[in-house]
Every structure is written in structure tokens, then in C-alpha cells.
Coordinates of C-alpha atoms (C1' of nucleotides) in Angstrom, one line a residue:
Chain A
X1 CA 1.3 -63.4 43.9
X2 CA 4.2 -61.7 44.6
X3 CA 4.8 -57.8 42.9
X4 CA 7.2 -57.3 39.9
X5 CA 10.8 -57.5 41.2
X6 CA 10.8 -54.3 38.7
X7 CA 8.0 -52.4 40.9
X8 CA 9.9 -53.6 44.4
X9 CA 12.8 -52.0 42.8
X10 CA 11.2 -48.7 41.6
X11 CA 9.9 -48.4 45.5
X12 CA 13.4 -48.9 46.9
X13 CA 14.8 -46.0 44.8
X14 CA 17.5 -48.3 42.6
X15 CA 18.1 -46.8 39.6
X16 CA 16.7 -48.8 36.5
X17 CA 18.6 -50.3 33.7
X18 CA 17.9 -52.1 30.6
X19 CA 20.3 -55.1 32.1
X20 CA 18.2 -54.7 35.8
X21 CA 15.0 -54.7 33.9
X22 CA 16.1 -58.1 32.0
X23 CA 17.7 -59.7 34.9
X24 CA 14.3 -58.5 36.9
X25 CA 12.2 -60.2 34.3
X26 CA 13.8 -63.2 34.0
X27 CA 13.6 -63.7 38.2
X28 CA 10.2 -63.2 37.4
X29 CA 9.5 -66.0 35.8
X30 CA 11.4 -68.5 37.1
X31 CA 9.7 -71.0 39.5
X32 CA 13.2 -72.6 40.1
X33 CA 16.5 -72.0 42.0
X34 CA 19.2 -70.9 38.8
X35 CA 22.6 -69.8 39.7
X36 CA 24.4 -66.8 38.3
X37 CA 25.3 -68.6 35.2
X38 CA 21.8 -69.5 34.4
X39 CA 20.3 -66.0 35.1
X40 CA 23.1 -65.2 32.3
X41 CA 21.6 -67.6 29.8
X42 CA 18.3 -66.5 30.6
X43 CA 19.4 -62.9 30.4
X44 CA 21.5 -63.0 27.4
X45 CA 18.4 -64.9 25.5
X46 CA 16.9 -61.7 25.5
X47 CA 19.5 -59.2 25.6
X48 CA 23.2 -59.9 24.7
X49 CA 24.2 -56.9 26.4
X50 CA 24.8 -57.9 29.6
X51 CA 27.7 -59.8 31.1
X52 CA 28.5 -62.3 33.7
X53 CA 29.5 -59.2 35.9
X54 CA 26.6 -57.5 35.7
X55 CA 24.7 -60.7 37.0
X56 CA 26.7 -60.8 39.5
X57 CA 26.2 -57.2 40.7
X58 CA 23.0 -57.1 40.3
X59 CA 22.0 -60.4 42.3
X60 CA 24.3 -58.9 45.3
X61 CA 22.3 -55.4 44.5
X62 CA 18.8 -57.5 45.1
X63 CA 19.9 -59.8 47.9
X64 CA 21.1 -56.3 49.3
X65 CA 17.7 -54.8 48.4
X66 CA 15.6 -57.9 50.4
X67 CA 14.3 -58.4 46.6
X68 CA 16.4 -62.4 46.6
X69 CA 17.1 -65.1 49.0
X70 CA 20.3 -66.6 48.7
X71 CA 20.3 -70.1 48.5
X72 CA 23.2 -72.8 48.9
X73 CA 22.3 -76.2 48.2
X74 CA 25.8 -77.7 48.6
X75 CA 27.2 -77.9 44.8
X76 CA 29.9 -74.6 45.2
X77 CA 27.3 -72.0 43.8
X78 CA 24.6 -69.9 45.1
X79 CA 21.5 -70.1 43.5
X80 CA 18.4 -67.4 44.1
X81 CA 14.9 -67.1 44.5
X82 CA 12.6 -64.2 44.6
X83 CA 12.2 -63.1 48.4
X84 CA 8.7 -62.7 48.1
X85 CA 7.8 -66.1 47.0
X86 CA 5.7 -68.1 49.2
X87 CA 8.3 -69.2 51.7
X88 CA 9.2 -72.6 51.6
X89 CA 12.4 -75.3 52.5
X90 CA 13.6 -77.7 49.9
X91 CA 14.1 -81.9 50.1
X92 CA 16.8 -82.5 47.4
X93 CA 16.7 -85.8 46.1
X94 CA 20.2 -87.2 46.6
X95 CA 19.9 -89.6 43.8
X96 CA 18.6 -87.3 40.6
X97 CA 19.2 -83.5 42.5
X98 CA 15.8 -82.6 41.9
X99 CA 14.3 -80.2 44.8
X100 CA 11.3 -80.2 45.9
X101 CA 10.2 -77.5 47.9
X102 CA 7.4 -78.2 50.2
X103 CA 6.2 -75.8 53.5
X104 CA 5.5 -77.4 57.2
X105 CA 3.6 -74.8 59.6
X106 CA 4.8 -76.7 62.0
X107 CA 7.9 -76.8 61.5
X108 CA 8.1 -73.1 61.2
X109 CA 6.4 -72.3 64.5
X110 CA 9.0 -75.0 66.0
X111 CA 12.0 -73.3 65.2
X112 CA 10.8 -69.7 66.2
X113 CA 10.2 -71.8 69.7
X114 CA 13.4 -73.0 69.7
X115 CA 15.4 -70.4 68.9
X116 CA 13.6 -67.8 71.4
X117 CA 14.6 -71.1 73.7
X118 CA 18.3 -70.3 72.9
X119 CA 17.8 -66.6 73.6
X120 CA 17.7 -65.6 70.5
X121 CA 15.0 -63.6 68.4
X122 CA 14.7 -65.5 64.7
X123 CA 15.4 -63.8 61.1
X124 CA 15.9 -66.3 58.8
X125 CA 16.8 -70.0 58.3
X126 CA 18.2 -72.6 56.0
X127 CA 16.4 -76.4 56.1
X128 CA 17.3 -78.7 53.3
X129 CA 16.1 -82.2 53.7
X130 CA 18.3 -85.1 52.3
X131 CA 16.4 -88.7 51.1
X132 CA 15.8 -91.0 48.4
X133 CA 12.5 -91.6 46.8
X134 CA 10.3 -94.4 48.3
X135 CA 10.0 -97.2 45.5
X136 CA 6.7 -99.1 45.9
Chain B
X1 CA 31.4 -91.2 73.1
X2 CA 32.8 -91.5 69.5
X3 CA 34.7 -94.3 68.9
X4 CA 38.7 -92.7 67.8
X5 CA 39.3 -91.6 64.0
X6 CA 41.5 -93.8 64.0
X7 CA 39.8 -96.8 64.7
X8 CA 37.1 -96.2 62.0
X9 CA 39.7 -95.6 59.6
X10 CA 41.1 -98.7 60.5
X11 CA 37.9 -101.0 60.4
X12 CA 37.6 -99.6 56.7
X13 CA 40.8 -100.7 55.8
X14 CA 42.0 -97.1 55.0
X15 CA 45.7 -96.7 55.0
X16 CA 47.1 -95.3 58.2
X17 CA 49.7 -92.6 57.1
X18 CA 50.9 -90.3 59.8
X19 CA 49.4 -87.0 58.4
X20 CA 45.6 -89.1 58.7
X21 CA 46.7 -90.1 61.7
X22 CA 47.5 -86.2 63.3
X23 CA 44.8 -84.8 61.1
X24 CA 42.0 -88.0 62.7
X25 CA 43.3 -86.8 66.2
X26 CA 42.8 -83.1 65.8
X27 CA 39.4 -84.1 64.5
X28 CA 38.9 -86.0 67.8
X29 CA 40.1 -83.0 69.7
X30 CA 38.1 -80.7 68.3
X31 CA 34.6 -79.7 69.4
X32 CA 33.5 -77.2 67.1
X33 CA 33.6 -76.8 63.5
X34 CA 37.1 -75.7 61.9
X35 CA 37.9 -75.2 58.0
X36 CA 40.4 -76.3 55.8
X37 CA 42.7 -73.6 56.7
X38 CA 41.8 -73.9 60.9
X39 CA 42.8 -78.1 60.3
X40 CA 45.8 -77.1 58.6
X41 CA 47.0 -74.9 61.3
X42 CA 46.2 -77.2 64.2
X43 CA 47.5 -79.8 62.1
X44 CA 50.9 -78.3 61.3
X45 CA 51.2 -77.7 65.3
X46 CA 51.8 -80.8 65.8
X47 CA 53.8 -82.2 62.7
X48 CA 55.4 -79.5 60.3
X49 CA 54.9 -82.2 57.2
X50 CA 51.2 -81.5 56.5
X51 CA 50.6 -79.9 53.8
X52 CA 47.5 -77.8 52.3
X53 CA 46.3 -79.9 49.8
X54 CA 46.5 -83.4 52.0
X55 CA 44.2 -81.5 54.5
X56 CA 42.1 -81.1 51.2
X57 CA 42.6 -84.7 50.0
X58 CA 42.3 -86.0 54.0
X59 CA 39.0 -84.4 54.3
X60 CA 37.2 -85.7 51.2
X61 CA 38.6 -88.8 52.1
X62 CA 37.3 -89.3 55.3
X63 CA 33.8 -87.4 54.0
X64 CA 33.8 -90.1 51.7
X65 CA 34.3 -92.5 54.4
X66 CA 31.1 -91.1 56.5
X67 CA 33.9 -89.8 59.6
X68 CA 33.4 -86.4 58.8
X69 CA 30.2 -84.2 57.7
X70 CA 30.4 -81.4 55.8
X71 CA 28.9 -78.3 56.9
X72 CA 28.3 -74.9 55.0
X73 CA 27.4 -71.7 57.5
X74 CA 27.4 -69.5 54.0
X75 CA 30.6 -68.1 54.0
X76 CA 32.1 -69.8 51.2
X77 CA 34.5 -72.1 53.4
X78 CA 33.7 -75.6 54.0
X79 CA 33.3 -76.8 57.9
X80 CA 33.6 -80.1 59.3
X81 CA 32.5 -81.9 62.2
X82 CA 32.7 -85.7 63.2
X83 CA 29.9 -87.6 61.7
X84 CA 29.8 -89.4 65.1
X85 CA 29.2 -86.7 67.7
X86 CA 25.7 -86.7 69.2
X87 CA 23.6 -85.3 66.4
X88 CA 22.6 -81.4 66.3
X89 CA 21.6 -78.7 64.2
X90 CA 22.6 -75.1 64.4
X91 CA 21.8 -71.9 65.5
X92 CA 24.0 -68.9 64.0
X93 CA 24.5 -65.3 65.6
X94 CA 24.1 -63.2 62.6
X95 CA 25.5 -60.6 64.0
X96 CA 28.8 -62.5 66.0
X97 CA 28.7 -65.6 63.3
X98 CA 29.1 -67.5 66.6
X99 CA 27.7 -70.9 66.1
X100 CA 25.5 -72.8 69.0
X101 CA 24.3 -75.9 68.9
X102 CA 21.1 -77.5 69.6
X103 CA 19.1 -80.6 69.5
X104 CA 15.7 -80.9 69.1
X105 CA 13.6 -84.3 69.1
X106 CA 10.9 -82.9 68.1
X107 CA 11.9 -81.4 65.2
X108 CA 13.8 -84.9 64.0
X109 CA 10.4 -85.8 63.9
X110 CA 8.4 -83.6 62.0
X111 CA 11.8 -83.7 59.5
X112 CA 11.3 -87.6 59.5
X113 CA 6.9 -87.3 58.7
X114 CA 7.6 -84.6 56.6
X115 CA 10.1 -86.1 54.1
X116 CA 7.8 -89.5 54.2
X117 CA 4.8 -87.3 53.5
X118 CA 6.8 -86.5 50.4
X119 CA 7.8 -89.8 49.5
X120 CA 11.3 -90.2 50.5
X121 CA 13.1 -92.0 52.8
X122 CA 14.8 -89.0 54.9
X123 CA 19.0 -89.6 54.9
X124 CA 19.6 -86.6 56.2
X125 CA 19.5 -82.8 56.7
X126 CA 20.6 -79.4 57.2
X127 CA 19.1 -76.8 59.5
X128 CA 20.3 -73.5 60.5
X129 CA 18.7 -71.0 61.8
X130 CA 19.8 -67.2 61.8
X131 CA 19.1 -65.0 64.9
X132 CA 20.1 -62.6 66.7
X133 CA 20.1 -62.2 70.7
X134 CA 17.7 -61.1 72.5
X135 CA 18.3 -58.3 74.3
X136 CA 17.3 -58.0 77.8
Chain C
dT1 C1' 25.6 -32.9 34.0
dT2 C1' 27.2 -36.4 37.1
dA3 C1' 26.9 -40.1 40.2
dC4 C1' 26.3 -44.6 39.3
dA5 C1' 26.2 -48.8 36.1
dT6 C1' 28.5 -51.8 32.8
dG7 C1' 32.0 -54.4 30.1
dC8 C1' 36.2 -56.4 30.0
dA9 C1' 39.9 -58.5 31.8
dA10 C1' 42.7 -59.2 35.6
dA11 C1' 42.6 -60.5 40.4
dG12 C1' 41.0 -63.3 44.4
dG13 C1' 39.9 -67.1 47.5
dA14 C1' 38.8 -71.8 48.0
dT15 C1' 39.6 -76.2 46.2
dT16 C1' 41.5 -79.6 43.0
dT17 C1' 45.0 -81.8 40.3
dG18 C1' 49.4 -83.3 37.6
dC19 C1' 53.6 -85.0 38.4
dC20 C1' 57.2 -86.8 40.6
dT21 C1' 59.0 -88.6 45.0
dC22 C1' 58.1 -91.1 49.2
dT23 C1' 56.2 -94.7 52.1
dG24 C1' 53.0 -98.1 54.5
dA25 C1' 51.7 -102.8 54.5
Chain D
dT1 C1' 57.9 -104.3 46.3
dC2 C1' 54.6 -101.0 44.6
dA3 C1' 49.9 -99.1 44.8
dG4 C1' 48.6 -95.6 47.1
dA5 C1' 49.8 -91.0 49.7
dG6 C1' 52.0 -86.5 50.0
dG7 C1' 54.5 -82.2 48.5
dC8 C1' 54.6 -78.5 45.5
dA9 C1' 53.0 -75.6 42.2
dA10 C1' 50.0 -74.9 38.5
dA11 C1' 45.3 -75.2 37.3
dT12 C1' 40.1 -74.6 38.1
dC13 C1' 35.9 -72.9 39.6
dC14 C1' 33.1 -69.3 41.3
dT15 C1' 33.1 -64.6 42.4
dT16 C1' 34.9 -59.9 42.9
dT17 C1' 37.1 -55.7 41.3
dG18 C1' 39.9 -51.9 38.9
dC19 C1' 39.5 -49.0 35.3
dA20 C1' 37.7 -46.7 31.3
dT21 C1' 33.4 -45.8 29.1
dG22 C1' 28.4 -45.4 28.9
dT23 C1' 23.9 -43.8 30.8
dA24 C1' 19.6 -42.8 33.9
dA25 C1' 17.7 -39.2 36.1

DNA sequence: TTACATGCAAAGGATTTGCCTCTGA
DNA sequence: TCAGAGGCAAATCCTTTGCATGTAA
């Protein structure tokens, strides 16, 4: 399991506020991919105190920190995920939107090959798989 | 080769107006993967009566027509390429943002078992990869 | 105490749209 | 002829920012 976003925090020096403590918790438990406006729901359900701005900062502040992955899955809004989660890629179902994440060693070890191929050394990547469920 | 803009547009019946048809030539032109704003200028080069929001409308048009792919690199502008150019993901300098491209059968592959393995008939998919050079 | 965080509202950048005029077929 | 296309400017959506105030350390 993955360590409190709040401890990663603590480690990395960033100063602690109620708002970051909130926004922390709430990435904690999510198993999903919210956007800002979510993590504001989820936020504001537990503290009203804190405003669409302050998500905002704050989810730059942790992308900053290495604490969340940026995601973009094509709809005009980044959504997160904590950093730390296992990593996995996502097959969005272009009929309902639903993601399913799912994890491929070989694919992993595939693209390191290819991009050391190309010249280059590998720090990150993005693959989203497109289809439509199989009906039986 | 990719058959002409033009042609496609024609064998869908799409009206042939002469800002699709300088805006489906630049696309035919162009071999790497302009914005909104890039079309517009190369657009404009060539015929003065293009405006902004036609580039807009021209692009989801011919999206919606399958000529033109949609690609997001992350930086919050939308790219486009021609559906119909050889197939190929990308690899993206993190440091430059120049863009290579690169094919991979093997990796269409492992895509392909992967999304089955899941249950879905695989339509299509998005891979970048982030690196940086390798010194030598 | 004081540098940094937050709220609020205004500003920005990319993209879309209403409306009226123009044009391709 | 006339439904659809384009120009222009206003509107939208997501995100960032300036400024005055609040607060963690």
C-alpha cells in the first residue's frame, strides 16, 4: 500500500494546512481518476472551507511534489491519481466511459526497449486503450 | 500513400467549400502535428478568408468524418494528424517537447491480446512515451 | 513574526456558438 | 433556390492569477 499522501508531504517539507490535509485525505481514498471539480465535492463534504482555487493549487503543488500523476483521458480536464499507486494504463470503454485500468509487464519492458531504441532514456508514459465490450 | 482530403471528403458527400478545400490541402502537406492556431496560420497563407472558428468547425468536421485524429501531447492544445498516414505512436523529448515518431508491431500486438484479455474489441489507442536523450 | 497559503473575483487561453450573411450544388 | 457554411464577436469551459487577508511554523 502506498504511504499517506499527508506523511509524503511531511517528508518533502510542504507546509501543512487544514485544506492540504483534506484534499490529502480525500486522494487517499479514492480508487478512481476525479478531476479538480470532484476533489472539490469531495473536499467541501468535509470541509466547506476550501475553494475551487485551492484545489487547483494544491493538485499543481502535488503533481510538483511527485505526490500525483496527471492524467488526460481526452474530455478537456485533467484528472489525478496518487503517484504511488500501483502503476497501471487505462482501456476506456468508448461506449459507457468507464476505465479500466489493467497492468501488462510486457508491455512495460517493451517500451523501455523502444525508447532506449530511439536514443532516448524513459521517464514516464501515457497508454490509453480505446474498445468496445465483447458481447457474447 | 493517403488518398487526397479532398477525395475522402468527396466520397462522403461532404460539401466542398473553398476554406475545406485549402484547410484539406494543408492537411495533406503537412507531416507533423499542427494545432488549431498552426492550421490557421498556414491556412490564411494561402487564402486570407479563413477564419478562426471555421478552422475549429473544419476540424471537428473532418474528426467526425474519421480524416483527421485528434491528438493531445498535454499541453492543453489539441493536435491533428491524418487518420490515413501509416499508423504510429509517439515518443516526446520532455525536455525539447520535440515529437518522434515510431512504430512498433510488436507492441500493436500485445495492445490487441491485451484489450481482448479484457474483453473488448480494441478500436484504438494512445501511447506516448516521455524521455529524455541519452547522452553520449 | 513572517513567508507562505487561501478566498474571491477578475483574467486567460482554448474552443464553441448565436446570428446574420453568403454560397455550393 | 436554400440548407448548409462562414465571419465576427460574444459566450463557455477549464484553469490561473492579483490582491488583500489569514495562518503555520
Amino acid at each position: 500500500m502506498a504511504k499517506p499522501i499527508m506523511q509524503r508531504l511531511q517528508a518533502q517539507g510542504v507546509r501543512l494546512t487544514d485544506q492540504r490535509r483534506t484534499i490529502a485525505a480525500v486522494l487517499d481514498e479514492a480508487d478512481d481518476h476525479p478531476d479538480v471539480e470532484e476533489l472539490h465535492a469531495r473536499a467541501n463534504a468535509r470541509d466547506a472551507r476550501i475553494s475551487l482555487a485551492t484545489v487547483y493549487r494544491t493538485v499543481k503543488l502535488f503533481e510538483e511534489t511527485g505526490i500525483l500523476d496527471r492524467l488526460e483521458f481526452g474530455d478537456g480536464r485533467a484528472r489525478f491519481e496518487d503517484s504511488q499507486r500501483a502503476h497501471h494504463d487505462h482501456l476506456i470503454d468508448m461506449d459507457t466511459g468507464e476505465v479500466i485500468e489493467f497492468v501488462d509487464p510486457d508491455i512495460e519492458a517493451l517500451q523501455d526497449k523502444i525508447a532506449r531504441r530511439l536514443g532516448y532514456r524513459l521517464e514516464g508514459h501515457r497508454l490509453e486503450l480505446l474498445g468496445r465490450k465483447i458481447k457474447d
